mmCIF file of C-alpha atoms in Angstrom:
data_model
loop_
_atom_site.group_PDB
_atom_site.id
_atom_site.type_symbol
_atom_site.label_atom_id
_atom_site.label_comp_id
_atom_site.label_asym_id
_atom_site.label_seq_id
_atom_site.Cartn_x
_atom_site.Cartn_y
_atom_site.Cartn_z
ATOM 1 C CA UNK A 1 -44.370 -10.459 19.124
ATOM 2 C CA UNK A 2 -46.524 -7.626 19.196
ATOM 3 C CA UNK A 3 -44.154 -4.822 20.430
ATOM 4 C CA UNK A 4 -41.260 -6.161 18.456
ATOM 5 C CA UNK A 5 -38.853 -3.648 16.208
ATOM 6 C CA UNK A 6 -37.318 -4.455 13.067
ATOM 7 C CA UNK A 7 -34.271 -3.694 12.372
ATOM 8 C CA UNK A 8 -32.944 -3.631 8.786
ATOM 9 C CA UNK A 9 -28.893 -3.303 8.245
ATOM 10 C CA UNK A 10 -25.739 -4.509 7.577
ATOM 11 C CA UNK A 11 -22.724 -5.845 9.431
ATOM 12 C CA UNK A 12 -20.692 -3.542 7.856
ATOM 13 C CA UNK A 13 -22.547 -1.220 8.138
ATOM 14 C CA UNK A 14 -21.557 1.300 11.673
ATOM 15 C CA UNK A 15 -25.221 2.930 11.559
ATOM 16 C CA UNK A 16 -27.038 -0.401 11.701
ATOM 17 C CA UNK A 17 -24.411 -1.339 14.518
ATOM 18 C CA UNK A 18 -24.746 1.248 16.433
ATOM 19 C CA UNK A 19 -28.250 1.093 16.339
ATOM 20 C CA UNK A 20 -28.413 -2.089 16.868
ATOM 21 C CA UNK A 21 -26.015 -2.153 19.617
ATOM 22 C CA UNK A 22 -28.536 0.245 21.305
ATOM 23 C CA UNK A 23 -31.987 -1.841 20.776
ATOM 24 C CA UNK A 24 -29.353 -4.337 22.940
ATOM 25 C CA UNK A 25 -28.494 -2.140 25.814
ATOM 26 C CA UNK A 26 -32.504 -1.226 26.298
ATOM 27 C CA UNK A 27 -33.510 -4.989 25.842
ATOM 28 C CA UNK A 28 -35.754 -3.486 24.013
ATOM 29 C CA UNK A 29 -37.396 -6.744 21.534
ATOM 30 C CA UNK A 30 -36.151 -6.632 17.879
ATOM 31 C CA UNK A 31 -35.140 -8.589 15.030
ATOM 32 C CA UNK A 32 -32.276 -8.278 13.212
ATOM 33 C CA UNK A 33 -32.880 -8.107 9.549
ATOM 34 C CA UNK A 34 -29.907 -8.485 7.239
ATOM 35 C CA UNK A 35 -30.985 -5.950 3.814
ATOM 36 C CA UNK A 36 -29.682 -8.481 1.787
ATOM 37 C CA UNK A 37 -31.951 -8.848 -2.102
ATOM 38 C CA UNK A 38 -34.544 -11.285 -0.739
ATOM 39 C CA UNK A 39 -35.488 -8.358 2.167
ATOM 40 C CA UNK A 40 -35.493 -5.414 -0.146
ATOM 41 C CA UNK A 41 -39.395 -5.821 -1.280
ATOM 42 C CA UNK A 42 -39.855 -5.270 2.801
ATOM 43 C CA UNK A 43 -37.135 -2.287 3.192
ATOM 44 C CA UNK A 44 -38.298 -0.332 0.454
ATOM 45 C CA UNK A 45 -42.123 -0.775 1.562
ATOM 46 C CA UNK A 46 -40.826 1.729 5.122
ATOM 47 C CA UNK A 47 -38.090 3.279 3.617
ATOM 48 C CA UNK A 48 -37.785 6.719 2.335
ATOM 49 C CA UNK A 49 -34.272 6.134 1.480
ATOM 50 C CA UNK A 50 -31.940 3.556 0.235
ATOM 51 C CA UNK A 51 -29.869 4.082 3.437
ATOM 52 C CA UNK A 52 -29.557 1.444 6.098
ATOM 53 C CA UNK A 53 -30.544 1.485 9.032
ATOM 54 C CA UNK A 54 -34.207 1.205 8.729
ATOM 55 C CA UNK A 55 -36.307 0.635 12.057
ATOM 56 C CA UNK A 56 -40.016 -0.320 11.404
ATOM 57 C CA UNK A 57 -41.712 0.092 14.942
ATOM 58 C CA UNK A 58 -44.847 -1.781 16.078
ATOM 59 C CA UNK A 59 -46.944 0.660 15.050
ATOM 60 C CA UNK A 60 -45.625 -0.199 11.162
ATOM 61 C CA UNK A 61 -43.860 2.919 10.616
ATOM 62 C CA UNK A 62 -40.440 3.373 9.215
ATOM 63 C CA UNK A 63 -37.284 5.269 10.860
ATOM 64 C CA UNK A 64 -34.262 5.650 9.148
ATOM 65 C CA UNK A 65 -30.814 7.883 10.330
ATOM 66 C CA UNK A 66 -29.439 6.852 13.442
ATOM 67 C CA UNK A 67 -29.307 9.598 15.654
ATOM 68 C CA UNK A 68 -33.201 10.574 15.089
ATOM 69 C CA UNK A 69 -33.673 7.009 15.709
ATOM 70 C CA UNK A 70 -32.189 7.063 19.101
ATOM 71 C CA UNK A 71 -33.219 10.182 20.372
ATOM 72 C CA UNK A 72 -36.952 8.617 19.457
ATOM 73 C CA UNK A 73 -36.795 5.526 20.769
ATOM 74 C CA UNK A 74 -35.032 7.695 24.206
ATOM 75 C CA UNK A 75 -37.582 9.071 24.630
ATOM 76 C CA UNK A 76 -39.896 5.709 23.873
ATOM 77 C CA UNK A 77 -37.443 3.806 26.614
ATOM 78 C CA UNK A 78 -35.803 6.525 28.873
ATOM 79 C CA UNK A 79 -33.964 3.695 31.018
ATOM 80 C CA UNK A 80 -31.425 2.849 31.444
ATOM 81 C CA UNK A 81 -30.607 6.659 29.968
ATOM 82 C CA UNK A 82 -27.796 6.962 27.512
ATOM 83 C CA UNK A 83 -26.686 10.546 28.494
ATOM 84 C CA UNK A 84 -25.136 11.518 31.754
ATOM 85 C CA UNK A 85 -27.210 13.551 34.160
ATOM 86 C CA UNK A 86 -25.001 16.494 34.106
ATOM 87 C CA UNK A 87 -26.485 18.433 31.219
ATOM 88 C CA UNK A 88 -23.271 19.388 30.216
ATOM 89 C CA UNK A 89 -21.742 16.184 30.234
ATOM 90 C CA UNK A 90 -24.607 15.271 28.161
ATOM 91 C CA UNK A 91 -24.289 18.156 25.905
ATOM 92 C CA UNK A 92 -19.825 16.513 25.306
ATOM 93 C CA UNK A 93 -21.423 13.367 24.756
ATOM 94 C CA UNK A 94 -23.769 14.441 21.689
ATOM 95 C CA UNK A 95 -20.588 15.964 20.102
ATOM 96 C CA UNK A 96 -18.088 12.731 20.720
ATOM 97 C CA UNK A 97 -21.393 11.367 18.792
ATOM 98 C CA UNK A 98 -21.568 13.818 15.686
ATOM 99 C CA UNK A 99 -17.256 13.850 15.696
ATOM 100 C CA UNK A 100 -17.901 10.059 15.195
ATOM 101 C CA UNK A 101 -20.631 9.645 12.998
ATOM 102 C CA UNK A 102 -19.129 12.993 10.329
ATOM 103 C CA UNK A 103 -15.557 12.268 11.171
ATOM 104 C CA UNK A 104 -14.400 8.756 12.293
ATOM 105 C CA UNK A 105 -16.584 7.927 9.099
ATOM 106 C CA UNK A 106 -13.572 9.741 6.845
ATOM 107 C CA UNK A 107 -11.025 7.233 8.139
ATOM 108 C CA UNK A 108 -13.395 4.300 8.142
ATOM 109 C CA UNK A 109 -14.217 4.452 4.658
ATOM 110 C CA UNK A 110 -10.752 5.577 3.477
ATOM 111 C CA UNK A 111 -9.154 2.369 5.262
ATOM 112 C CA UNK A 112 -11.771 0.241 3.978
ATOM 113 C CA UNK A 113 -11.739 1.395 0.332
ATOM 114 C CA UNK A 114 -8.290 3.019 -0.206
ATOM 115 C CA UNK A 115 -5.608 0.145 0.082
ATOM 116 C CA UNK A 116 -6.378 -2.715 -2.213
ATOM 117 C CA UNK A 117 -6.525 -5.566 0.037
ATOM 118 C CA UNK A 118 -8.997 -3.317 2.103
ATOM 119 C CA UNK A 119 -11.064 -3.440 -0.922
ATOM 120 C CA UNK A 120 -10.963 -6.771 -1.751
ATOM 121 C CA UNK A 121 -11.921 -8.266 1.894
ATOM 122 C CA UNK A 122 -14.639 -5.343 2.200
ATOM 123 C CA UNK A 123 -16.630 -6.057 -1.915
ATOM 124 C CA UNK A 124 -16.711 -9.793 -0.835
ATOM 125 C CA UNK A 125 -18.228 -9.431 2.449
ATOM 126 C CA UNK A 126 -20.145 -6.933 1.244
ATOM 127 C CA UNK A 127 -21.550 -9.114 -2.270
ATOM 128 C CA UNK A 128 -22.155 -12.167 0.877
ATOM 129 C CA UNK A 129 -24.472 -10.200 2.360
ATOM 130 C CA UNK A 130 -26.283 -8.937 -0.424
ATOM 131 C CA UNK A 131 -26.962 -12.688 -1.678
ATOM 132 C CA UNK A 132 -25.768 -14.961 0.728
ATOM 133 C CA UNK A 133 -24.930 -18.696 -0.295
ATOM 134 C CA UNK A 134 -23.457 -17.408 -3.533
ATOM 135 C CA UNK A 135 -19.860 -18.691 -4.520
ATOM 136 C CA UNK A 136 -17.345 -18.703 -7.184
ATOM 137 C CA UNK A 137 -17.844 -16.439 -10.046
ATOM 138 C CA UNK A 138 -20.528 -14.924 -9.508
ATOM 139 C CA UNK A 139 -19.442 -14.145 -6.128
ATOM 140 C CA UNK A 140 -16.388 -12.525 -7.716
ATOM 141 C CA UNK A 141 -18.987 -10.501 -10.362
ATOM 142 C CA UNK A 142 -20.786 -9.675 -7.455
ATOM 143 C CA UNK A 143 -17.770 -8.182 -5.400
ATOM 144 C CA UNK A 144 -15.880 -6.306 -8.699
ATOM 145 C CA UNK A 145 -19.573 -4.399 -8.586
ATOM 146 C CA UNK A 146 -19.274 -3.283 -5.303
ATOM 147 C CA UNK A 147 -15.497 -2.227 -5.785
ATOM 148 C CA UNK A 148 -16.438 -0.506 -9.038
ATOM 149 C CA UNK A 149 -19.311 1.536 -7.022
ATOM 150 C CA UNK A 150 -17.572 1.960 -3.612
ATOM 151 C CA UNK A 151 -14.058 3.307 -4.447
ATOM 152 C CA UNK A 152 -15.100 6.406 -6.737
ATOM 153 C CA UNK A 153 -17.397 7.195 -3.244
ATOM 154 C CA UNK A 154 -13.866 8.125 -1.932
ATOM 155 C CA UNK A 155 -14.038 11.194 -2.673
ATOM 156 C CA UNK A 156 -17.301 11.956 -0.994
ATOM 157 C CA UNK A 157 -15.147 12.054 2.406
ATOM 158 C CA UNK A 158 -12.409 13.897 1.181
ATOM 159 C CA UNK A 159 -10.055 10.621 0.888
ATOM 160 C CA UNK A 160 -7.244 11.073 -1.621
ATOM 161 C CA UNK A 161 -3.432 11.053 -2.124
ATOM 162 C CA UNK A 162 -3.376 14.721 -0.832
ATOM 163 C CA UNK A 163 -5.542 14.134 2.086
ATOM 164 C CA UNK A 164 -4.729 10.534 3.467
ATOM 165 C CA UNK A 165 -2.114 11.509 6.022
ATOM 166 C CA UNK A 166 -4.386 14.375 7.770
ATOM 167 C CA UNK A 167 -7.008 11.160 8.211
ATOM 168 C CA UNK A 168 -4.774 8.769 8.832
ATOM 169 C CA UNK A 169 -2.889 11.080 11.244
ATOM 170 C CA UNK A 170 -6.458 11.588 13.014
ATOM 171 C CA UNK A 171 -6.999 7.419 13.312
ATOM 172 C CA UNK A 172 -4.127 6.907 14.850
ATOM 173 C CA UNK A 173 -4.405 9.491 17.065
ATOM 174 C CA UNK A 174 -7.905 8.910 18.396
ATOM 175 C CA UNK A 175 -6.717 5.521 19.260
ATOM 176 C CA UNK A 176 -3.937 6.884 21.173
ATOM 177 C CA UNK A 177 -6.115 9.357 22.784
ATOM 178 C CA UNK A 178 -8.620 6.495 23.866
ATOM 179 C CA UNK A 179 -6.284 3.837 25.058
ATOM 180 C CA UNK A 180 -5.716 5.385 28.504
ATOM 181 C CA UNK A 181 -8.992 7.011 28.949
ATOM 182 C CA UNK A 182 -10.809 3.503 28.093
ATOM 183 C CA UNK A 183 -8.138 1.857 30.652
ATOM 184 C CA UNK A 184 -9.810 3.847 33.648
ATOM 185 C CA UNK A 185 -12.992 3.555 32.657
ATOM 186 C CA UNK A 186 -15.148 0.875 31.099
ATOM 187 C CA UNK A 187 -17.357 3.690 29.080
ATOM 188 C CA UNK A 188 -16.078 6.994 27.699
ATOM 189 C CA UNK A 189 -18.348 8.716 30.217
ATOM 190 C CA UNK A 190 -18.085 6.156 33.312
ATOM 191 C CA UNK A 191 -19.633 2.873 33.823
ATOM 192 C CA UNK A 192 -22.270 2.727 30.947
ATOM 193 C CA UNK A 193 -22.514 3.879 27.939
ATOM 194 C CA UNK A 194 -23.620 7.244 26.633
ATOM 195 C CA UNK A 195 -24.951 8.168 23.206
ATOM 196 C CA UNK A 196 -20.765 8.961 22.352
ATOM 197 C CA UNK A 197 -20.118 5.358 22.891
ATOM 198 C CA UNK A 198 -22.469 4.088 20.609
ATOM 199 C CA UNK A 199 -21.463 6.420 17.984
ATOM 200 C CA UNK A 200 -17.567 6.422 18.115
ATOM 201 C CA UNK A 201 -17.186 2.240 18.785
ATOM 202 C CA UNK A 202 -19.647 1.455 15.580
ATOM 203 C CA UNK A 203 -17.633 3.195 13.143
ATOM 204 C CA UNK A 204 -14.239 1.381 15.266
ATOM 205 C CA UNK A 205 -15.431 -1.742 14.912
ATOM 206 C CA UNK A 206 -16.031 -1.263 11.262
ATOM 207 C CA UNK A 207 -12.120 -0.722 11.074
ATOM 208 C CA UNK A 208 -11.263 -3.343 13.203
ATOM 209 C CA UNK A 209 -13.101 -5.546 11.019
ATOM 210 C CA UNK A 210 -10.445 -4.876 7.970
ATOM 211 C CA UNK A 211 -7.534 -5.792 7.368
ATOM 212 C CA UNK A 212 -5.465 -2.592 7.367
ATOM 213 C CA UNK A 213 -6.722 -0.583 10.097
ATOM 214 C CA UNK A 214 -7.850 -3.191 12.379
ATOM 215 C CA UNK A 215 -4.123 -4.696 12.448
ATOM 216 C CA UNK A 216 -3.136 -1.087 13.935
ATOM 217 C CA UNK A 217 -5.742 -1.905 16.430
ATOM 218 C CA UNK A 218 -5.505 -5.707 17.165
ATOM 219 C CA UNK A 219 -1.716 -5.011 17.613
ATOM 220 C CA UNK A 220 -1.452 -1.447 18.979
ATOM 221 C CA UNK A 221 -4.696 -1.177 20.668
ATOM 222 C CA UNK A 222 -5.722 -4.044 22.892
ATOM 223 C CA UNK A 223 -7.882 -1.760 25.146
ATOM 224 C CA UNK A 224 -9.481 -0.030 22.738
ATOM 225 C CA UNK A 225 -10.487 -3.449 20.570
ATOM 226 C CA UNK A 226 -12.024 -4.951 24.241
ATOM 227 C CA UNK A 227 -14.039 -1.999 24.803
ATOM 228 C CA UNK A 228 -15.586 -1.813 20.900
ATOM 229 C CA UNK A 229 -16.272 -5.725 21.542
ATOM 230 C CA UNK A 230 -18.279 -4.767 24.880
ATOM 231 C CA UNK A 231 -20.263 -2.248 22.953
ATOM 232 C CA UNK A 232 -21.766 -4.688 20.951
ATOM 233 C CA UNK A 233 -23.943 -5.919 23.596
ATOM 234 C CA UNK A 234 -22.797 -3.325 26.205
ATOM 235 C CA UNK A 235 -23.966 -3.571 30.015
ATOM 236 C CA UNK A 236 -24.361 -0.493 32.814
ATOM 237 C CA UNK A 237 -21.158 -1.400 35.086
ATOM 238 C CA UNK A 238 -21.474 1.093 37.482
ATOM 239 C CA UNK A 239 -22.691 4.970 36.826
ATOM 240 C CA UNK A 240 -21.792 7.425 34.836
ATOM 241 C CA UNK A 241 -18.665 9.457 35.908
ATOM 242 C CA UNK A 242 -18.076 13.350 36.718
ATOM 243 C CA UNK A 243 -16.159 15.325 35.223
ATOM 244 C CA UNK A 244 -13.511 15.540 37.862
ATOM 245 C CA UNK A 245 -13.449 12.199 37.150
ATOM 246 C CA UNK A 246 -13.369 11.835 33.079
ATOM 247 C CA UNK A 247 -11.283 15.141 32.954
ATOM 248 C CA UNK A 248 -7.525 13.379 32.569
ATOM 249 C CA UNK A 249 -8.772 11.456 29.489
ATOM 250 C CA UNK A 250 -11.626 13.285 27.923
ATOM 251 C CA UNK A 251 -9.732 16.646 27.762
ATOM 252 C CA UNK A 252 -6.643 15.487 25.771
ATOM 253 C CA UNK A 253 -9.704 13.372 23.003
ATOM 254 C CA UNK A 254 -11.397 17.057 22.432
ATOM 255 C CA UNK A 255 -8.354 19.081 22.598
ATOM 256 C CA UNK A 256 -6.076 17.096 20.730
ATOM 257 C CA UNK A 257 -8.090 15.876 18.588
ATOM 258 C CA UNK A 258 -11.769 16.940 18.266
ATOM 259 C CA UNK A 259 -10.760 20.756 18.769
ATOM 260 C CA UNK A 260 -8.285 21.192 16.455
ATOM 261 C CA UNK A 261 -9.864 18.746 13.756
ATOM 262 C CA UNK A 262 -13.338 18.172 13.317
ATOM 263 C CA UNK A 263 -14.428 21.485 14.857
ATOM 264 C CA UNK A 264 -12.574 23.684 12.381
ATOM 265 C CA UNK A 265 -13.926 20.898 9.306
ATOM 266 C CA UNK A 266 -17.327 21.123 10.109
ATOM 267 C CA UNK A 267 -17.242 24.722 10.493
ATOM 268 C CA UNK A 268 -15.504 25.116 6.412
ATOM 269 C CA UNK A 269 -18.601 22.353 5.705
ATOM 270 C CA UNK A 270 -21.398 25.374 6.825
ATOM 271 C CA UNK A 271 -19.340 28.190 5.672
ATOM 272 C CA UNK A 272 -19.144 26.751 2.212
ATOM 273 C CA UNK A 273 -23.058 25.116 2.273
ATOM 274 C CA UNK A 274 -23.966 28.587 2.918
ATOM 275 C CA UNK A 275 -21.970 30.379 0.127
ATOM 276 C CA UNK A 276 -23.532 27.785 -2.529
ATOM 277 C CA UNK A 277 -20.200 26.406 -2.610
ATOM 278 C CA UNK A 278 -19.817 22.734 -4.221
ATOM 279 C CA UNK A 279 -16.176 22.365 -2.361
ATOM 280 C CA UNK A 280 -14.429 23.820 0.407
ATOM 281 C CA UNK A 281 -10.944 23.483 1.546
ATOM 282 C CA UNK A 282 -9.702 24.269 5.126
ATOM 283 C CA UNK A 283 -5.871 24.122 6.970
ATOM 284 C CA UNK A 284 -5.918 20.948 9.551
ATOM 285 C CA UNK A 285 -2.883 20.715 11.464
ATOM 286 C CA UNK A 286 -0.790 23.163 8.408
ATOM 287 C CA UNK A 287 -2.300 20.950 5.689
ATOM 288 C CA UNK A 288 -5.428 21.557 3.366
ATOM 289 C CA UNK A 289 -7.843 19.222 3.319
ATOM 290 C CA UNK A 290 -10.200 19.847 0.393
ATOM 291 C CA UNK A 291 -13.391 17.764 -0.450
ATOM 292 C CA UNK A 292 -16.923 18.056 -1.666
ATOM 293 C CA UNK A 293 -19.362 19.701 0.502
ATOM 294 C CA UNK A 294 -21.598 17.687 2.778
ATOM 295 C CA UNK A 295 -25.033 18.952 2.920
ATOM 296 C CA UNK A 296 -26.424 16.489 5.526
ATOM 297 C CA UNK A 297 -24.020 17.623 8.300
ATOM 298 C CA UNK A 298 -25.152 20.867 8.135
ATOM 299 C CA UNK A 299 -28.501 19.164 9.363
ATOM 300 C CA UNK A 300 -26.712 17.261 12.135
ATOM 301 C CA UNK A 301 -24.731 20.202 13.039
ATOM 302 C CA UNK A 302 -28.109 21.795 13.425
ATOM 303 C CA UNK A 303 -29.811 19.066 15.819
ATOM 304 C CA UNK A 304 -26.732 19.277 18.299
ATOM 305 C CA UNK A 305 -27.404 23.053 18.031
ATOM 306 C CA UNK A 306 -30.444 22.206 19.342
ATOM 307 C CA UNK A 307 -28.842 20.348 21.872
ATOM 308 C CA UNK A 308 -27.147 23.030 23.295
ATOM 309 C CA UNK A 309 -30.281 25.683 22.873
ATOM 310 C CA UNK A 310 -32.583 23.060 25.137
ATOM 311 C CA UNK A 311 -30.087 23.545 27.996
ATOM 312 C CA UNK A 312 -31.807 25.417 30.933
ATOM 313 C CA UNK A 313 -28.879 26.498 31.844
ATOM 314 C CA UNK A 314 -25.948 27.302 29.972
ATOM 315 C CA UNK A 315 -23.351 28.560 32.020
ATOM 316 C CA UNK A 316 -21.857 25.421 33.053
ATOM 317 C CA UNK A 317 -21.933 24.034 29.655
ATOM 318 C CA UNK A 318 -19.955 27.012 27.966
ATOM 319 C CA UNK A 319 -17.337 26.483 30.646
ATOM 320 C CA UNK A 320 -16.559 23.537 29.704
ATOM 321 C CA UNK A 321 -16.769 24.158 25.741
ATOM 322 C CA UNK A 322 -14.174 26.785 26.241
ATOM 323 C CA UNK A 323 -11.850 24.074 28.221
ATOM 324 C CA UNK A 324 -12.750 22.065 25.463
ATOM 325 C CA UNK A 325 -12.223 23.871 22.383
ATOM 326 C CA UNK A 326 -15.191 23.370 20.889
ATOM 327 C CA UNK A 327 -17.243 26.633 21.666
ATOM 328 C CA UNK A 328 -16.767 27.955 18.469
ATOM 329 C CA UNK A 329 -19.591 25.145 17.345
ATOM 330 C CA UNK A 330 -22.054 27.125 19.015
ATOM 331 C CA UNK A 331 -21.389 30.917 18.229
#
């Protein structure tokens, strides 16, 4: 097919699934390609990092980093849009997405590498992707690999004995936060999904897939689980929403939880980026949560700056950052 798009990721992967998940909401023609060994001679032609996932267009070039990739192929297929027509709805949207793909990422990893029979489930399924069909053994060689790589990578999001109950705290929470929201409304922003969507229910579903933190939300959180199932192949059920009308469950999600967590995070991240600092600690919720600094948020921090700067007018939108709580990413 001449206007096809390949897609190279991994199930357990949230980036490839969100991605993915979008290339499904446009119809837009792909294929699937699991980065398993036999695909890698392929993925590393386009790729100008080892980081899943990789779009190749059908002009043969190579996209990697999911947000880039959406905003791109936006802009390639502008319907059905992914952002709500209020600019500043648009503008809430794009930071549900960055919470989600530099926070929710802290408590998907740490679930899925921190408790041993999260680790176990996660290098197996992990070692069947990478060469499927293989058994026994070296199956089990395969997997002990992947532990042995993966659970040292803890520390890159600040998971450890000292910090596990801030981001477990913040799971749990979130889910709490979206259960009643997600009960009025199909979408986070209405009746489709928005870029926030795609962001916050691929990193979910990663944790619903193991064993620890998807029993809190196969037991806990039977609204939440139906809506990250729809956003695998999501479909427009209506329009998006106003804010008059997202208000009662949007407001508590950044207040009670965005606000007062990743905002003041993300702001230690640049403060300490900028000082040359290799780590950075910061007080969430009376506790300090100290961990290496991340040098590719500050980039993403700078695109939803962007964001924000494009908006012809601004008024509107800093209203609602102040209600929010999340002005202070923009000072």
């Amino acid at each position: 097919m001449a206007q096809e798009y390949r897609i190279f990721g991994a199930e357990l992967s949230p980036y490839s699934v969100k991605v993915r998940s979008y290339f499904r909401y446009k119809k837009i023609p792909h294929r699937w390609i699991v980065r398993d060994l036999a695909a890698m001679a392929e993925f590393e032609k386009y790729a100008k990092l080892p980081l899943i996932p990789l779009v190749v267009t059908p002009e043969d070039r190579g996209l990697q980093d999911s947000t880039p990739i959406l905003d791109e192929m936006e802009a390639r297929f502008p319907e059905p849009s992914i952002h709500p027509p209020d600019p500043a709805l648009a503008l809430l949207s794009a930071i549900v997405e960055e919470y989600a793909d530099e926070w929710v990422n802290k408590p998907m990893f740490h679930y899925r590498w921190y408790y041993e029979p999260d680790r176990q489930s996660a290098a197996v399924r992990i070692a069947r992707t990478m060469a499927p069909g293989t058994d026994g053994q070296e199956l089990e060689r395969m997997a002990e690999s992947v532990r042995e790589r993966m659970v040292p990578r803890l520390r890159f999001v600040g998971s450890n004995e000292k910090t596990k109950s801030t981001i477990e705290r913040s799971f749990l929470r979130l889910l709490d936060l979206l259960d009643p929201h997600l009960g009025r409304h199909p979408y986070l922003f209405g009746g489709r999904p928005s870029l926030a969507d795609f962001g916050l229910a691929a990193q979910l579903y990663q944790c619903a897939s193991d064993p620890t933190a998807g029993a809190v939300i196969r037991e806990r959180h039977p609204v939440v689980l139906r809506w990250i199932e729809r956003m695998l192949d999501p479909e427009a059920e209506g329009e998006f929403a106003t804010w008059d009308e997202l208000e009662s469950g949007l407001l508590p999600l950044f207040r009670g939880e965005i606000a007062p967590v990743f905002v003041p995070w993300t702001l230690a991240n640049e403060r300490a980026l900028a000082a040359g600092e290799k780590t950075f600690s910061v007080d969430l919720e009376g506790e300090p949560f100290e961990q290496e600094v991340q040098k590719y948020h500050a980039k993403s921090l700078g695109m939803l700056r962007r964001r924000y700067t494009s908006l012809p007018d601004k008024a509107r939108a800093d209203r609602l950052l102040e209600l929010t709580g999340c002005a202070a990413l923009f000072s």
